[in-house]
Coordinates of C-alpha atoms in Angstrom, one line a residue:
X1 CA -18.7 15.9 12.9
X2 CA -16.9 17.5 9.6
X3 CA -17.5 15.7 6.4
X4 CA -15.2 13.5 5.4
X5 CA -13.8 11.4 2.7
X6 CA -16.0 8.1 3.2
X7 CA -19.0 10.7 2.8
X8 CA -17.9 12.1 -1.0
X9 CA -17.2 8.8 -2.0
X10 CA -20.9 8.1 -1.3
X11 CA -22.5 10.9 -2.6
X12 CA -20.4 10.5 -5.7
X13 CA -21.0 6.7 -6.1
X14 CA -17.2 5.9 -6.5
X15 CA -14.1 4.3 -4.2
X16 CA -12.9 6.4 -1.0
X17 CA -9.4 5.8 -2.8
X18 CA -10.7 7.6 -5.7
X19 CA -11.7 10.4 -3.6
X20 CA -8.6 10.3 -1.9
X21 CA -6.5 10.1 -4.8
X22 CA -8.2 13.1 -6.0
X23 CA -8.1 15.3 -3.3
X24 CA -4.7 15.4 -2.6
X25 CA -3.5 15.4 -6.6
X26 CA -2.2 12.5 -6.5
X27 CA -2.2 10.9 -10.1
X28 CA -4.4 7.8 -11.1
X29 CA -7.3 6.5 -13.5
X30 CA -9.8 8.9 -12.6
X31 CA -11.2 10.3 -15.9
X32 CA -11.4 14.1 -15.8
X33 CA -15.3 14.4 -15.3
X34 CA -15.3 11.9 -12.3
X35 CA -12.7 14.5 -11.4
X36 CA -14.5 17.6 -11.3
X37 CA -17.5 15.6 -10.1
X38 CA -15.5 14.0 -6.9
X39 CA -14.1 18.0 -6.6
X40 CA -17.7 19.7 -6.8
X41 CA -19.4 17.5 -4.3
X42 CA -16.4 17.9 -1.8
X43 CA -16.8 21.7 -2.4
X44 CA -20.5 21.7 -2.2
X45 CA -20.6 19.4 1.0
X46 CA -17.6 21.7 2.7
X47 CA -14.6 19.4 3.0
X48 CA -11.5 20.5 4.6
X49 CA -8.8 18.5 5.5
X50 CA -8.5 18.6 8.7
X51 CA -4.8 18.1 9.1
X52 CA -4.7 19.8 12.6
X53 CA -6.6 17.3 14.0
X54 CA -4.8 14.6 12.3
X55 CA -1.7 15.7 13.9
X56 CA -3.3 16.0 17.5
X57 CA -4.8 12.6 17.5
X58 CA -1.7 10.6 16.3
X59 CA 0.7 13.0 18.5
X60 CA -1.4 12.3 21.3
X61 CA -2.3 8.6 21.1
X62 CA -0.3 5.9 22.7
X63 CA -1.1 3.3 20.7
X64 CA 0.5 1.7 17.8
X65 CA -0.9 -0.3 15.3
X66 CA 1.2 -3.3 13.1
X67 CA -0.3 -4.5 10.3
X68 CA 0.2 -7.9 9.3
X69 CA 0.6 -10.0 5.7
X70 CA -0.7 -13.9 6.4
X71 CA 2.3 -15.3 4.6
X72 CA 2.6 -18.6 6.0
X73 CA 6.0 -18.0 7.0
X74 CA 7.4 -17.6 11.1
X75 CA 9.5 -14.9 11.3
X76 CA 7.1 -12.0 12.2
X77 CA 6.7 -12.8 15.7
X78 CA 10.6 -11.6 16.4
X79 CA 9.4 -8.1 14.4
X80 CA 6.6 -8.0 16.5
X81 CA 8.5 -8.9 19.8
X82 CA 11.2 -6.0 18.8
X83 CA 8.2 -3.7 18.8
X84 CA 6.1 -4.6 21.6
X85 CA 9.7 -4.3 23.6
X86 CA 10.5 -0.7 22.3
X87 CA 6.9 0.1 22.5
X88 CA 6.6 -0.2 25.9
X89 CA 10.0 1.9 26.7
X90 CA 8.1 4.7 25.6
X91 CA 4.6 3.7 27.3
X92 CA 3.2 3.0 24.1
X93 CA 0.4 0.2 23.7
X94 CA 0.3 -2.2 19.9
X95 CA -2.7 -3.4 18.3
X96 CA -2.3 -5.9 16.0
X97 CA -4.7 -6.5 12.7
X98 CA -4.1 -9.1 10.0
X99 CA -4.2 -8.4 6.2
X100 CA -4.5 -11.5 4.6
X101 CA -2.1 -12.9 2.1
X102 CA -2.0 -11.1 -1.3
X103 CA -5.2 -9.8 -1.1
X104 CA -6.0 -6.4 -1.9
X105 CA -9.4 -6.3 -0.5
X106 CA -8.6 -8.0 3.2
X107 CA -5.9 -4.9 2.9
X108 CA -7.7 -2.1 2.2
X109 CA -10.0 -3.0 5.3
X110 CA -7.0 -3.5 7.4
X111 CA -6.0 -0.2 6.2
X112 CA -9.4 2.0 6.9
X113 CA -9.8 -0.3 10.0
X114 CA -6.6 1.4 11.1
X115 CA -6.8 4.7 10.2
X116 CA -10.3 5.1 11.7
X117 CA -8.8 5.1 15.1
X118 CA -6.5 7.0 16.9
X119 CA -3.1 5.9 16.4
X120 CA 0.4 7.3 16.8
X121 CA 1.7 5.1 14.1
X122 CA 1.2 2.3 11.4
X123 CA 3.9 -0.3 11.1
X124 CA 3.2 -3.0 7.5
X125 CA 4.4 -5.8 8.3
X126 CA 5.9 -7.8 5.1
X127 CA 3.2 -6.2 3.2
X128 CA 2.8 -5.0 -0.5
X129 CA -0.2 -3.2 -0.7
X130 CA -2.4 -2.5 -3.8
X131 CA -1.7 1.3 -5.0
X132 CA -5.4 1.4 -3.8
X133 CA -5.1 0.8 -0.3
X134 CA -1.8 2.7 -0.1
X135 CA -3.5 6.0 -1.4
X136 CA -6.0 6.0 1.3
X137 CA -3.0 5.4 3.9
X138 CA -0.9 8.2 2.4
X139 CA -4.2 10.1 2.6
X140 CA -4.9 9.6 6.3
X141 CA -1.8 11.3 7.2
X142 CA -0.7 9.2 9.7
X143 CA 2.8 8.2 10.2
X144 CA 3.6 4.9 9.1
X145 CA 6.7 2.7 7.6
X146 CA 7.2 -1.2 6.1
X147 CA 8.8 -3.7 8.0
X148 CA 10.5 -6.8 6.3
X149 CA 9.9 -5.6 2.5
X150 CA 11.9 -3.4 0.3
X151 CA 10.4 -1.1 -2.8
X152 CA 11.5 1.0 -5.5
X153 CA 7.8 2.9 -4.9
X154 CA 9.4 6.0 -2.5
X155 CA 7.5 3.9 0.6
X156 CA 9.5 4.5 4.1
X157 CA 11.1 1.0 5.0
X158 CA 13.5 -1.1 7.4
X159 CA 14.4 -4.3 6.0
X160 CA 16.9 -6.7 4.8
X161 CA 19.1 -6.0 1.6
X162 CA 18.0 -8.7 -0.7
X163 CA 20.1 -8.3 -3.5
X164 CA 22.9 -9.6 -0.8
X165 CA 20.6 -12.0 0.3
X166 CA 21.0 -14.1 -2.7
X167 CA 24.1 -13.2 -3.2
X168 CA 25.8 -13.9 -0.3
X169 CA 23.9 -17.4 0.9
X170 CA 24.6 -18.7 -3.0
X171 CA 28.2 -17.2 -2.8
X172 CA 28.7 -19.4 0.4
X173 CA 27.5 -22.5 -1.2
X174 CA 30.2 -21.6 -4.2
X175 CA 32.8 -21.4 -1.5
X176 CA 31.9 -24.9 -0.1
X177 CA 32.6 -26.4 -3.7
X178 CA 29.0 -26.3 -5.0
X179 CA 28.7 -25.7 -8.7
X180 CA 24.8 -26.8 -9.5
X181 CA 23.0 -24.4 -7.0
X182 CA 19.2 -24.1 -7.2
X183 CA 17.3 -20.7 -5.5
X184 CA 13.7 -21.8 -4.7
X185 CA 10.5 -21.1 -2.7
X186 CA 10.4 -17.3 -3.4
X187 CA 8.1 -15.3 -5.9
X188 CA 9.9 -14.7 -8.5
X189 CA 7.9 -11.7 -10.2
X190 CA 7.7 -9.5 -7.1
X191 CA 10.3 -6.6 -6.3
X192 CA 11.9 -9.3 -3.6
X193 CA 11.6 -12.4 -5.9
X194 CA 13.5 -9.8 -8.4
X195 CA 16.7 -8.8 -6.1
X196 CA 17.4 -11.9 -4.4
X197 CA 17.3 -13.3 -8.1
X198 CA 19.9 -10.6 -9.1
X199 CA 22.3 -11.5 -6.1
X200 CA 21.8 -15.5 -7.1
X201 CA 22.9 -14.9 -10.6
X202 CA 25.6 -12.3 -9.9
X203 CA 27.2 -14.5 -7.8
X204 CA 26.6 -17.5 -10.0
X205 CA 28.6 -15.1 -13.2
X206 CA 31.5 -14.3 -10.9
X207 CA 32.6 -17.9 -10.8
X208 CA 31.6 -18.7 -14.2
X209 CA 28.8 -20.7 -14.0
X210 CA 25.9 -20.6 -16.2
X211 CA 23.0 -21.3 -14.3
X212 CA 20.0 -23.3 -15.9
X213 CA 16.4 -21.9 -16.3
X214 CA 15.0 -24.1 -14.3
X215 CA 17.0 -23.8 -11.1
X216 CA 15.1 -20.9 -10.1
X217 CA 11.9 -22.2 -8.8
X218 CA 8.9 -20.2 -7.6
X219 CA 7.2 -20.4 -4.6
X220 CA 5.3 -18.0 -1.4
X221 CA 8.2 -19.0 1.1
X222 CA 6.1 -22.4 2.5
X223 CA 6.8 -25.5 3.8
X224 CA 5.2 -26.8 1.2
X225 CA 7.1 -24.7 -1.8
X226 CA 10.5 -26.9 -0.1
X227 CA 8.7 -30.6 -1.1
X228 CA 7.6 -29.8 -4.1
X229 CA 10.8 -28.5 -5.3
X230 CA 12.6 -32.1 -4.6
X231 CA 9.3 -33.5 -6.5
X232 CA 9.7 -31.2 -9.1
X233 CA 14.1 -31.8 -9.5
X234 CA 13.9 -35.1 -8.7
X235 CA 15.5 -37.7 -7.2
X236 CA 18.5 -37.6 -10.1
X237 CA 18.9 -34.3 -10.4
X238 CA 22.5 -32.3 -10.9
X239 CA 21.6 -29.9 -8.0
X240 CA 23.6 -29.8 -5.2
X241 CA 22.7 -27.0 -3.1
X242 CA 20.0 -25.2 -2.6
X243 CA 19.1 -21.9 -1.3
X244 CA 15.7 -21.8 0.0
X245 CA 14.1 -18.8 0.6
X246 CA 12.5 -19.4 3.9
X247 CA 13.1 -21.5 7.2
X248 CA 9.9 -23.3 6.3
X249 CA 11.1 -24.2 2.8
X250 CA 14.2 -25.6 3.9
X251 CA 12.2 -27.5 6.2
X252 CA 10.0 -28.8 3.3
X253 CA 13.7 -29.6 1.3
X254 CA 15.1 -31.8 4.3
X255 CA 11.6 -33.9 5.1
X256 CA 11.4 -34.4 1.7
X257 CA 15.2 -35.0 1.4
X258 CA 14.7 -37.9 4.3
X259 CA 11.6 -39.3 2.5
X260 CA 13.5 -40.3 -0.4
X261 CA 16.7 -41.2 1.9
X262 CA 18.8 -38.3 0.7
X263 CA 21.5 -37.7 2.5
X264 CA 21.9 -33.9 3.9
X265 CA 24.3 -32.6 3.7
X266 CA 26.2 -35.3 2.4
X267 CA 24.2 -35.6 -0.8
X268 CA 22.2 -31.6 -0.5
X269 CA 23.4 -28.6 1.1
X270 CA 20.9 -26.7 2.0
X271 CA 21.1 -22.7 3.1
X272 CA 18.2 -20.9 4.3
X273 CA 16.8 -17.5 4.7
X274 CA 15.3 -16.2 7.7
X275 CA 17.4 -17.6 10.7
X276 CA 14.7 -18.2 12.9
X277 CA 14.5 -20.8 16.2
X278 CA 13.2 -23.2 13.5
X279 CA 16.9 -23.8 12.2
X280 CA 17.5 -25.1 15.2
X281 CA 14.6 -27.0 16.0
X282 CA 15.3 -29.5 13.3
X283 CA 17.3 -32.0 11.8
X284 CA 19.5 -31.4 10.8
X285 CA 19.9 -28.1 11.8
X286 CA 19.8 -25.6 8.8
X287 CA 22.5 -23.4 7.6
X288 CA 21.3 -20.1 7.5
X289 CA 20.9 -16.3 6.7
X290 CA 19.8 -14.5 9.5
X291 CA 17.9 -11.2 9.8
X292 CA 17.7 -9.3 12.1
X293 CA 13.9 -8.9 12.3
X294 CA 14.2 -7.8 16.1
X295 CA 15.8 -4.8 15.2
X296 CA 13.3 -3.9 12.5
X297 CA 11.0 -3.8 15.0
X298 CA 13.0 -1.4 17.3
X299 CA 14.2 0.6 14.8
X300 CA 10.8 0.7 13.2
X301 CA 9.2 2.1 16.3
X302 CA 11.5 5.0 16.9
X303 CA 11.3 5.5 13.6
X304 CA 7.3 6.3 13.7
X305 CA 7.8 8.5 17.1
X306 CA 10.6 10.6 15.8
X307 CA 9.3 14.5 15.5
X308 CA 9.9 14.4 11.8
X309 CA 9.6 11.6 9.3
X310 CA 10.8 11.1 6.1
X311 CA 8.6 9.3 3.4
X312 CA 11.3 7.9 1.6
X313 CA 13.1 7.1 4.3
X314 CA 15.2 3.4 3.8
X315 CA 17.4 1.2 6.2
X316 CA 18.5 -1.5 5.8
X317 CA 19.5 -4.0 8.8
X318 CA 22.3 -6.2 8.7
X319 CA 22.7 -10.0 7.9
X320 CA 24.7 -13.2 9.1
X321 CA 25.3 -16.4 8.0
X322 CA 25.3 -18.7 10.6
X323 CA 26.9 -22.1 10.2
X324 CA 25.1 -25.2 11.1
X325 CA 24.4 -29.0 9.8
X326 CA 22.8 -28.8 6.8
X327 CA 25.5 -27.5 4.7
X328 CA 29.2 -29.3 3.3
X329 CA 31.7 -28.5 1.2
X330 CA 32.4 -30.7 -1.8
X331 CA 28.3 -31.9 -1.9
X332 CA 27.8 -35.1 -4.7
X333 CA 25.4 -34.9 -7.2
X334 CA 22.4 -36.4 -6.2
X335 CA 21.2 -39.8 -7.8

């Protein structure tokens, strides 16, 4: 068996995404003599890429693996059903391997779990990894793309747009009279948080109102991000609509909503994002923008069997708003 990556890193006592990053020139905090150290020991112990064999194993292999993020949040299972269904058009198997939720440890040993078998492809799932656990994916030169989650980094992805995310579910709320419209349950400091924000405001400045500081509220997309936002508002508050930023936070808005015998939609119109079965499994049923996470899937696996991919390849998959109970025009102001 030729030497390989994992085996420099040892001899030279640091990361195998150091040695990674330094083998294939890729920039990073490497000082120059851990440098030449990482490149004299690969030299001295006979490294070679072995790209040949890279290319034969994932060309060869029928099985796909999906990596997954633990956000508490339910609408991976229709990405996953869109690519077990294309997968097995093309007689291709799917392993599954979970990543934890923002941690960059629990994903680098997804990653290096993955790439240590043979695989045609690696689909991320909603996931941002750490710069460290991307280098040793870009390293293992297997084909891969992001599901669910946009970047500005050059990473391959299908997802939703969601700069029109925000704009278009707070641009609905506009159009049913609402003036006071709080965005909640996201994370406002991530490249996500950061577009859907954009779209909110952007839509907010077009009808000329100022928006207040504190109507953006942060959050992971959970049930729980939903109650605390009422807690955190209040029962008086001038909102009127909301756009929550998952199914389960708009879940969280309406029990808390009922708790405190707030009338929705009557009193709140809520919007959510997502557009899974759990709009309509409660009530009332929530008003929401849909993805269209099967088709990421789909498209996500053809993607990865295609001859030739393109690292910076980007699509993005359309969106709906569909209509339900939890949403009226001309909502009062709570209180």
């Amino acid at each position: 068996m030729g030497v390989t990556i994992k085996d420099i890193a040892k001899e030279a006592n640091v990361s195998i995404a150091s040695v990674s990053r330094i083998l294939s020139r890729k920039s990073g905090f490497n000082s120059k003599k851990t440098i030449k150290k990482v490149k004299d020991i690969a030299k001295k112990m006979g490294y070679r890429k072995n790209t040949a064999a890279v290319e034969l194993v994932t060309q060869s292999s029928k099985v796909l693996a999906v990596i997954v993020s633990a956000t508490k949040t339910n609408f991976a299972n229709q990405i996953i059903n869109g690519i077990h269904e294309e997968a097995y058009k093309h007689g291709l198997n799917v392993i599954i391997i979970y990543a934890g939720e923002n941690d960059p440890q629990r994903q680098f040993e997804a990653v290096r779990t993955v790439i240590e078998r043979s695989v045609r492809g690696i689909l991320l799932l909603a996931l941002d990894l750490s710069d460290e656990s991307y280098n040793l994916l870009k390293e293992a030169g297997t084909p891969y793309i992001f599901l669910s989650i946009s970047n500005n980094r050059g990473f391959p992805f299908i997802a939703s747009d969601d700069y029109l995310i925000g704009y278009q579910s707070t641009k609905y709320l506009i159009d049913k009279g609402h003036q006071n419209i709080a965005l909640t349950g996201l994370e406002t400091t991530s490249y996500v948080g950061k577009k859907r924000i954009k779209g909110y405001l952007d839509a907010l400045n077009e009808d000329g109102i100022i928006p207040k500081p504190e109507w953006v509220i942060d959050g992971s997309f959970t049930y729980e991000d939903g109650v605390n936002t009422l807690k955190s508002l209040g029962k008086s508050s001038e909102i009127t609509g909301i756009v929550a930023c998952s199914d389960f936070v708009g879940l969280g808005l309406i029990n808390q909503a009922s708790a405190w015998g707030i009338k929705v939609p009557d009193e709140l119109s809520i919007i959510s994002v997502d557009g899974t079965e759990l709009c309509e499994l409660v009530r009332p049923n929530l008003t929401s923008v849909t993805q269209s996470f099967y088709e990421m899937g789909t498209l996500g696996v053809r993607y990865l069997i295609e001859s030739n991919q393109d690292d910076h390849y980007k699509k993005f998959t359309g969106l709906k708003i569909e209509e339900r109970q939890s949403t009226k025009r001309n909502g009062k102001i709570l209180g």
